[in-house]
């Protein structure tokens, strides 16, 4: 339940208590992978609450153990959290290194769609740097994977990123169907 709260984008405070409890349970039971994932979730909650330096200080020491005990998309979750912290601190070189490593570990057959989130994050970072062609490539790869996930929030973010890319590339007319799709998406409790 804690990981579900964390991955679905719940407000940081909502998942923190449950993730803290989960981390303690995993630690007590000797489940190293569970402990690393719960601690990663806590770091992500700090990052989303604007405490980025603290989040990085919490998650970076987990890297070596996490690389050893986590597999595939689980390792991608850890690496992407580190990447997100670096991105928020405007250290794009570090962010890209971790994002690409996370994407390499989250192959489509094993990742259960997590690779779509990674393509979305890479596109966002590329948008910040003004590389709209490469960002559009990652958006389109993310959209291709997202169609199977039935995740309206992720779909909305990818579509907005696609609209930005097309507009910046002087192809705004191509974005009109995407704008209609965004308008048609259901809203959640946060809008």
Coordinates of N, CA and C in Angstrom, one line a residue:
X1 N 0.8 -1.2 0.0 CA 0.0 0.0 0.0 C 0.9 1.3 0.0
X2 N 2.0 1.2 0.8 CA 2.8 2.4 0.8 C 3.4 2.7 -0.5
X3 N 3.9 1.7 -1.2 CA 4.5 1.9 -2.5 C 3.5 2.4 -3.5
X4 N 2.2 1.9 -3.4 CA 1.2 2.4 -4.3 C 0.9 3.8 -4.1
X5 N 0.8 4.3 -2.8 CA 0.6 5.7 -2.5 C 1.7 6.5 -3.1
X6 N 2.9 6.1 -3.0 CA 4.1 6.8 -3.5 C 4.1 6.9 -5.0
X7 N 3.9 5.7 -5.7 CA 4.0 5.7 -7.1 C 2.8 6.4 -7.8
X8 N 1.7 6.5 -7.1 CA 0.5 7.1 -7.8 C 0.6 8.6 -7.7
X9 N 1.6 9.2 -7.0 CA 1.7 10.6 -6.9 C 0.9 11.2 -5.8
X10 N 0.7 10.5 -4.7 CA 0.0 11.0 -3.6 C 0.8 12.2 -3.0
X11 N 0.1 13.1 -2.3 CA 0.8 14.1 -1.6 C 1.9 13.5 -0.7
X12 N 3.1 14.2 -0.6 CA 4.2 13.6 0.1 C 3.8 13.2 1.6
X13 N 3.1 14.0 2.3 CA 2.7 13.7 3.7 C 1.9 12.5 3.8
X14 N 1.1 12.2 2.8 CA 0.2 11.1 2.8 C 0.9 9.8 2.9
X15 N 2.0 9.7 2.1 CA 2.7 8.4 2.0 C 3.8 8.3 3.1
X16 N 4.3 9.4 3.7 CA 5.4 9.4 4.6 C 5.3 8.5 5.8
X17 N 4.2 8.5 6.5 CA 4.0 7.7 7.7 C 4.0 6.2 7.3
X18 N 3.3 5.9 6.2 CA 3.2 4.5 5.8 C 4.5 4.0 5.3
X19 N 5.3 4.8 4.6 CA 6.6 4.4 4.1 C 7.6 4.3 5.3
X20 N 7.5 5.1 6.3 CA 8.4 5.0 7.5 C 8.1 3.7 8.2
X21 N 6.8 3.4 8.3 CA 6.4 2.1 8.9 C 6.9 0.9 8.1
X22 N 6.7 1.0 6.8 CA 7.2 -0.1 5.9 C 8.7 -0.3 6.0
X23 N 9.4 0.8 6.0 CA 10.9 0.7 6.1 C 11.3 0.0 7.4
X24 N 10.6 0.3 8.5 CA 10.9 -0.3 9.8 C 10.6 -1.8 9.7
X25 N 9.5 -2.2 9.1 CA 9.1 -3.6 9.0 C 10.1 -4.3 8.1
X26 N 10.5 -3.8 7.0 CA 11.4 -4.4 6.1 C 12.8 -4.6 6.8
X27 N 13.2 -3.6 7.5 CA 14.5 -3.6 8.2 C 14.4 -4.7 9.3
X28 N 13.4 -4.8 10.1 CA 13.2 -5.8 11.1 C 13.2 -7.2 10.5
X29 N 12.6 -7.4 9.4 CA 12.4 -8.7 8.8 C 13.7 -9.1 8.0
X30 N 14.6 -8.2 7.8 CA 15.8 -8.4 7.0 C 15.6 -8.4 5.5
X31 N 14.6 -7.8 5.1 CA 14.3 -7.6 3.6 C 15.0 -6.4 3.1
X32 N 16.2 -6.6 2.6 CA 17.1 -5.5 2.2 C 16.4 -4.7 1.0
X33 N 15.9 -5.4 0.0 CA 15.3 -4.7 -1.1 C 14.1 -3.9 -0.7
X34 N 13.2 -4.5 0.2 CA 12.1 -3.7 0.6 C 12.5 -2.5 1.4
X35 N 13.5 -2.6 2.3 CA 14.0 -1.5 3.0 C 14.5 -0.4 2.1
X36 N 15.3 -0.7 1.1 CA 15.8 0.3 0.2 C 14.7 1.0 -0.6
X37 N 13.7 0.2 -1.0 CA 12.6 0.8 -1.8 C 11.8 1.7 -0.9
X38 N 11.5 1.3 0.3 CA 10.7 2.2 1.3 C 11.5 3.5 1.6
X39 N 12.8 3.3 1.8 CA 13.7 4.5 2.1 C 13.7 5.4 0.8
X40 N 13.8 4.8 -0.4 CA 13.7 5.6 -1.6 C 12.4 6.3 -1.7
X41 N 11.3 5.7 -1.3 CA 10.0 6.4 -1.3 C 10.0 7.6 -0.4
X42 N 10.6 7.4 0.8 CA 10.7 8.5 1.8 C 11.5 9.7 1.2
X43 N 12.6 9.3 0.5 CA 13.4 10.4 -0.1 C 12.6 11.1 -1.2
X44 N 11.9 10.3 -1.9 CA 11.1 10.9 -3.0 C 10.0 11.9 -2.4
X45 N 9.4 11.5 -1.3 CA 8.4 12.3 -0.6 C 9.1 13.7 -0.1
X46 N 10.3 13.6 0.4 CA 11.0 14.8 0.8 C 11.3 15.7 -0.5
X47 N 11.7 15.0 -1.6 CA 12.0 15.8 -2.8 C 10.7 16.5 -3.3
X48 N 9.6 15.8 -3.3 CA 8.3 16.3 -3.8 C 7.8 17.4 -2.9
X49 N 8.3 17.4 -1.6 CA 7.9 18.4 -0.6 C 8.8 19.6 -0.7
X50 N 9.8 19.6 -1.6 CA 10.7 20.7 -1.8 C 12.0 20.7 -1.0
X51 N 12.2 19.6 -0.3 CA 13.4 19.4 0.5 C 14.4 18.5 -0.3
X52 N 14.8 19.1 -1.4 CA 15.6 18.3 -2.4 C 17.0 17.9 -1.8
X53 N 17.7 18.8 -1.2 CA 19.0 18.5 -0.7 C 18.9 17.4 0.3
X54 N 17.9 17.5 1.2 CA 17.7 16.5 2.2 C 17.4 15.1 1.6
X55 N 16.5 15.2 0.5 CA 16.2 13.9 -0.2 C 17.4 13.3 -0.8
X56 N 18.3 14.1 -1.4 CA 19.5 13.5 -2.0 C 20.4 12.9 -1.0
X57 N 20.5 13.6 0.1 CA 21.3 13.1 1.2 C 20.8 11.8 1.8
X58 N 19.5 11.6 1.7 CA 18.9 10.3 2.2 C 19.0 9.2 1.1
X59 N 18.9 9.5 -0.1 CA 18.8 8.5 -1.2 C 20.2 8.1 -1.7
X60 N 21.1 9.0 -1.8 CA 22.4 8.7 -2.4 C 23.2 7.6 -1.6
X61 N 23.1 7.5 -0.3 CA 23.8 6.4 0.4 C 23.2 5.1 0.1
X62 N 22.0 5.0 -0.4 CA 21.3 3.8 -0.8 C 21.7 3.2 -2.1
X63 N 22.4 4.0 -2.9 CA 22.8 3.6 -4.3 C 23.5 2.3 -4.4
X64 N 24.6 2.2 -3.7 CA 25.4 1.0 -3.8 C 24.7 -0.3 -3.4
X65 N 24.0 -0.2 -2.2 CA 23.2 -1.4 -1.7 C 22.1 -1.6 -2.7
X66 N 21.4 -0.6 -3.1 CA 20.3 -0.8 -4.0 C 20.7 -1.4 -5.4
X67 N 21.8 -1.0 -5.9 CA 22.3 -1.6 -7.2 C 22.5 -3.1 -7.0
X68 N 22.9 -3.5 -5.8 CA 23.2 -4.9 -5.5 C 21.9 -5.7 -5.2
X69 N 20.9 -5.2 -4.5 CA 19.8 -6.0 -4.0 C 18.5 -5.8 -4.8
X70 N 18.5 -4.7 -5.6 CA 17.3 -4.5 -6.4 C 17.5 -5.0 -7.9
X71 N 16.4 -5.3 -8.5 CA 16.5 -5.7 -9.9 C 15.6 -4.9 -10.8
X72 N 16.0 -4.8 -12.1 CA 15.2 -4.2 -13.1 C 14.6 -2.8 -12.7
X73 N 13.2 -2.8 -12.8 CA 12.5 -1.6 -12.6 C 12.6 -1.1 -11.2
X74 N 12.9 -2.0 -10.2 CA 13.1 -1.6 -8.8 C 14.3 -0.7 -8.7
X75 N 15.4 -1.2 -9.4 CA 16.6 -0.4 -9.4 C 16.4 0.9 -10.1
X76 N 15.5 0.9 -11.2 CA 15.1 2.1 -11.9 C 14.5 3.1 -11.0
X77 N 13.6 2.6 -10.1 CA 13.0 3.5 -9.1 C 14.0 4.3 -8.3
X78 N 15.0 3.6 -7.8 CA 16.0 4.2 -7.0 C 16.8 5.2 -7.8
X79 N 17.3 4.8 -9.0 CA 18.1 5.6 -9.8 C 17.3 6.8 -10.3
X80 N 16.1 6.7 -10.6 CA 15.3 7.8 -11.1 C 15.0 8.8 -9.9
X81 N 14.9 8.3 -8.7 CA 14.7 9.2 -7.6 C 16.0 10.1 -7.4
X82 N 17.2 9.4 -7.5 CA 18.4 10.2 -7.5 C 18.5 11.2 -8.6
X83 N 18.1 10.7 -9.8 CA 18.1 11.6 -10.9 C 17.1 12.8 -10.7
X84 N 16.0 12.6 -10.2 CA 15.0 13.7 -9.9 C 15.6 14.7 -8.9
X85 N 16.3 14.2 -7.9 CA 16.9 15.2 -7.0 C 17.9 16.0 -7.7
X86 N 18.8 15.4 -8.5 CA 19.8 16.2 -9.2 C 19.1 17.1 -10.2
X87 N 18.1 16.7 -10.8 CA 17.4 17.6 -11.8 C 16.8 18.8 -11.0
X88 N 16.2 18.6 -9.9 CA 15.6 19.7 -9.1 C 16.8 20.6 -8.6
X89 N 18.0 20.1 -8.4 CA 19.1 20.9 -8.0 C 19.8 21.5 -9.2
X90 N 19.2 21.4 -10.4 CA 19.7 21.9 -11.7 C 21.1 21.4 -12.0
X91 N 21.3 20.1 -11.7 CA 22.6 19.4 -12.1 C 22.2 18.4 -13.2
X92 N 22.0 18.9 -14.4 CA 21.5 18.0 -15.4 C 22.4 16.9 -15.8
X93 N 23.7 17.1 -15.8 CA 24.6 16.1 -16.2 C 24.4 14.8 -15.3
X94 N 24.3 15.1 -14.0 CA 24.1 14.0 -13.0 C 22.7 13.4 -13.2
X95 N 21.7 14.2 -13.5 CA 20.4 13.7 -13.7 C 20.3 12.8 -14.9
X96 N 20.9 13.2 -16.0 CA 20.9 12.4 -17.2 C 21.5 11.1 -17.0
X97 N 22.7 11.1 -16.3 CA 23.4 9.8 -16.1 C 22.5 8.8 -15.4
X98 N 21.9 9.3 -14.3 CA 21.0 8.4 -13.5 C 19.7 8.0 -14.3
X99 N 19.2 8.9 -15.1 CA 17.9 8.6 -15.8 C 18.2 7.6 -16.9
X100 N 19.3 7.7 -17.6 CA 19.6 6.8 -18.7 C 19.9 5.4 -18.1
X101 N 20.6 5.4 -17.0 CA 20.9 4.1 -16.3 C 19.6 3.5 -15.9
X102 N 18.7 4.2 -15.3 CA 17.4 3.7 -14.9 C 16.6 3.2 -16.1
X103 N 16.6 3.9 -17.2 CA 15.9 3.5 -18.4 C 16.5 2.2 -18.9
X104 N 17.8 2.0 -18.9 CA 18.4 0.8 -19.3 C 18.0 -0.4 -18.5
X105 N 17.8 -0.2 -17.1 CA 17.4 -1.2 -16.3 C 15.9 -1.6 -16.4
X106 N 15.1 -0.6 -16.8 CA 13.7 -0.8 -16.9 C 13.2 -1.1 -18.3
X107 N 13.6 -2.3 -18.7 CA 13.2 -2.8 -20.1 C 11.7 -3.0 -20.1
X108 N 11.1 -2.7 -21.3 CA 9.6 -2.8 -21.4 C 9.0 -4.1 -20.9
X109 N 9.6 -5.2 -21.3 CA 9.0 -6.5 -20.9 C 9.0 -6.7 -19.4
X110 N 9.9 -6.2 -18.7 CA 10.1 -6.4 -17.2 C 9.6 -5.3 -16.4
X111 N 9.4 -4.1 -17.0 CA 9.2 -2.9 -16.2 C 7.8 -2.6 -15.9
X112 N 6.8 -3.3 -16.4 CA 5.4 -3.1 -16.2 C 5.0 -1.6 -16.4
X113 N 5.6 -1.0 -17.4 CA 5.3 0.4 -17.8 C 6.1 1.5 -17.1
X114 N 7.0 1.1 -16.2 CA 7.8 2.1 -15.5 C 8.7 2.9 -16.5
X115 N 9.0 2.2 -17.6 CA 9.9 2.9 -18.6 C 9.1 4.1 -19.2
X116 N 7.8 4.1 -19.2 CA 7.1 5.3 -19.7 C 7.3 6.5 -18.8
X117 N 7.4 6.3 -17.5 CA 7.6 7.3 -16.5 C 9.1 7.9 -16.8
X118 N 10.0 7.0 -17.1 CA 11.4 7.4 -17.3 C 11.5 8.2 -18.6
X119 N 10.8 7.8 -19.6 CA 10.8 8.6 -20.9 C 10.2 10.0 -20.6
X120 N 9.2 10.0 -19.8 CA 8.5 11.3 -19.4 C 9.5 12.2 -18.7
X121 N 10.3 11.6 -17.7 CA 11.2 12.4 -17.0 C 12.4 12.9 -17.9
X122 N 12.9 12.0 -18.7 CA 13.9 12.4 -19.7 C 13.4 13.6 -20.6
X123 N 12.2 13.4 -21.1 CA 11.7 14.5 -21.9 C 11.6 15.8 -21.2
X124 N 11.2 15.7 -19.9 CA 11.1 17.0 -19.1 C 12.5 17.6 -19.0
X125 N 13.5 16.8 -18.7 CA 14.8 17.4 -18.5 C 15.3 18.0 -19.8
X126 N 15.0 17.3 -20.9 CA 15.4 17.8 -22.2 C 14.7 19.1 -22.6
X127 N 13.4 19.2 -22.2 CA 12.7 20.5 -22.4 C 13.3 21.6 -21.7
X128 N 13.8 21.4 -20.5 CA 14.5 22.4 -19.7 C 15.7 22.9 -20.4
X129 N 16.4 22.0 -21.1 CA 17.6 22.3 -21.8 C 17.4 22.9 -23.2
X130 N 16.1 22.8 -23.7 CA 15.8 23.3 -25.0 C 16.0 22.3 -26.1
X131 N 16.2 21.1 -25.8 CA 16.5 20.1 -26.9 C 15.1 19.4 -27.2
X132 N 14.3 20.2 -28.0 CA 12.9 19.8 -28.3 C 12.8 18.5 -29.2
X133 N 13.7 18.3 -30.1 CA 13.7 17.2 -30.9 C 13.9 15.9 -30.1
X134 N 14.9 15.9 -29.3 CA 15.1 14.7 -28.5 C 14.0 14.5 -27.4
X135 N 13.5 15.6 -26.9 CA 12.4 15.5 -25.9 C 11.2 14.9 -26.6
X136 N 10.9 15.3 -27.8 CA 9.8 14.8 -28.5 C 9.9 13.3 -28.7
X137 N 11.1 12.9 -29.0 CA 11.4 11.4 -29.2 C 11.1 10.6 -28.0
X138 N 11.5 11.1 -26.8 CA 11.2 10.5 -25.6 C 9.7 10.5 -25.2
X139 N 9.1 11.7 -25.5 CA 7.6 11.8 -25.2 C 6.9 10.7 -26.0
X140 N 7.2 10.6 -27.3 CA 6.5 9.7 -28.2 C 6.8 8.2 -27.7
X141 N 8.0 7.9 -27.2 CA 8.2 6.6 -26.7 C 7.4 6.4 -25.4
X142 N 7.3 7.4 -24.6 CA 6.6 7.3 -23.4 C 5.1 7.1 -23.7
X143 N 4.6 7.8 -24.7 CA 3.2 7.7 -25.1 C 2.8 6.3 -25.6
X144 N 3.8 5.8 -26.4 CA 3.6 4.4 -26.9 C 3.4 3.4 -25.8
X145 N 4.2 3.5 -24.7 CA 4.1 2.6 -23.6 C 2.9 3.0 -22.7
X146 N 2.6 4.2 -22.6 CA 1.5 4.7 -21.7 C 0.2 4.3 -22.2
X147 N 0.0 4.1 -23.4 CA -1.4 3.7 -24.0 C -1.8 2.4 -23.3
X148 N -0.9 1.5 -22.9 CA -1.3 0.2 -22.3 C -1.5 0.3 -20.8
X149 N -1.1 1.5 -20.2 CA -1.0 1.6 -18.7 C -2.3 2.1 -18.1
X150 N -3.1 2.8 -18.9 CA -4.4 3.4 -18.4 C -4.1 4.3 -17.2
X151 N -3.1 5.2 -17.3 CA -2.8 6.1 -16.3 C -3.0 7.5 -16.8
X152 N -4.2 8.1 -16.5 CA -4.5 9.4 -17.1 C -3.5 10.5 -16.7
X153 N -3.0 10.5 -15.5 CA -2.1 11.5 -15.0 C -0.8 11.5 -15.9
X154 N -0.2 10.3 -16.0 CA 1.0 10.2 -16.9 C 0.7 10.6 -18.3
X155 N -0.4 10.1 -18.8 CA -0.8 10.5 -20.2 C -0.9 12.0 -20.3
X156 N -1.5 12.6 -19.4 CA -1.7 14.1 -19.4 C -0.3 14.8 -19.4
X157 N 0.6 14.4 -18.6 CA 1.9 15.0 -18.5 C 2.7 14.8 -19.9
X158 N 2.6 13.6 -20.4 CA 3.3 13.3 -21.7 C 2.6 14.1 -22.8
X159 N 1.3 14.2 -22.8 CA 0.7 15.1 -23.8 C 1.0 16.5 -23.7
X160 N 1.1 17.1 -22.5 CA 1.5 18.5 -22.3 C 2.9 18.7 -22.8
X161 N 3.8 17.7 -22.5 CA 5.2 17.8 -22.9 C 5.2 17.8 -24.4
X162 N 4.4 16.9 -25.1 CA 4.3 16.8 -26.5 C 3.9 18.2 -27.1
X163 N 2.9 18.8 -26.5 CA 2.3 20.1 -27.0 C 3.4 21.1 -26.9
X164 N 4.2 21.1 -25.8 CA 5.3 22.1 -25.7 C 6.3 21.9 -26.8
X165 N 6.7 20.6 -27.0 CA 7.7 20.3 -28.0 C 7.3 20.7 -29.4
X166 N 6.1 20.3 -29.8 CA 5.6 20.7 -31.1 C 5.5 22.2 -31.3
X167 N 5.0 22.9 -30.2 CA 4.9 24.4 -30.3 C 6.3 25.0 -30.5
X168 N 7.3 24.5 -29.7 CA 8.6 25.1 -29.8 C 9.3 24.7 -31.1
X169 N 8.9 23.7 -31.8 CA 9.4 23.3 -33.1 C 8.7 23.9 -34.2
X170 N 7.8 24.9 -33.9 CA 7.0 25.6 -34.9 C 6.1 24.6 -35.7
X171 N 5.6 23.6 -34.9 CA 4.6 22.6 -35.4 C 3.3 22.6 -34.6
X172 N 2.9 23.8 -34.1 CA 1.8 23.9 -33.2 C 0.5 23.3 -33.8
X173 N 0.3 23.4 -35.0 CA -1.0 22.8 -35.6 C -1.0 21.3 -35.3
X174 N 0.1 20.6 -35.3 CA 0.1 19.2 -35.0 C -0.3 18.9 -33.6
X175 N -0.2 19.9 -32.7 CA -0.5 19.7 -31.3 C -2.0 19.8 -31.0
X176 N -2.8 20.2 -31.9 CA -4.2 20.4 -31.7 C -4.9 19.1 -31.2
X177 N -4.7 18.0 -31.9 CA -5.3 16.8 -31.4 C -4.9 16.4 -29.9
X178 N -3.7 16.7 -29.6 CA -3.2 16.4 -28.2 C -3.9 17.4 -27.2
X179 N -4.1 18.6 -27.6 CA -4.8 19.5 -26.7 C -6.2 19.0 -26.5
X180 N -6.9 18.5 -27.5 CA -8.2 17.9 -27.3 C -8.2 16.7 -26.4
X181 N -7.1 15.9 -26.5 CA -7.0 14.7 -25.7 C -6.8 15.1 -24.2
X182 N -6.0 16.2 -24.0 CA -5.8 16.7 -22.6 C -7.1 17.1 -22.0
X183 N -7.9 17.9 -22.8 CA -9.1 18.4 -22.3 C -10.1 17.3 -22.0
X184 N -10.0 16.2 -22.7 CA -10.9 15.0 -22.5 C -10.5 14.1 -21.3
X185 N -9.3 14.3 -20.8 CA -8.9 13.5 -19.7 C -9.7 13.7 -18.4
X186 N -10.0 12.6 -17.6 CA -10.7 12.8 -16.4 C -9.8 13.5 -15.4
X187 N -10.4 14.3 -14.5 CA -9.7 15.0 -13.5 C -9.7 14.2 -12.2
X188 N -8.7 14.3 -11.4 CA -8.6 13.6 -10.1 C -8.8 14.6 -9.0
X189 N -8.6 14.1 -7.8 CA -8.8 15.0 -6.6 C -8.0 16.3 -6.7
X190 N -6.8 16.2 -7.3 CA -5.9 17.3 -7.4 C -6.1 18.1 -8.7
X191 N -7.1 17.8 -9.4 CA -7.4 18.6 -10.7 C -6.9 17.9 -11.9

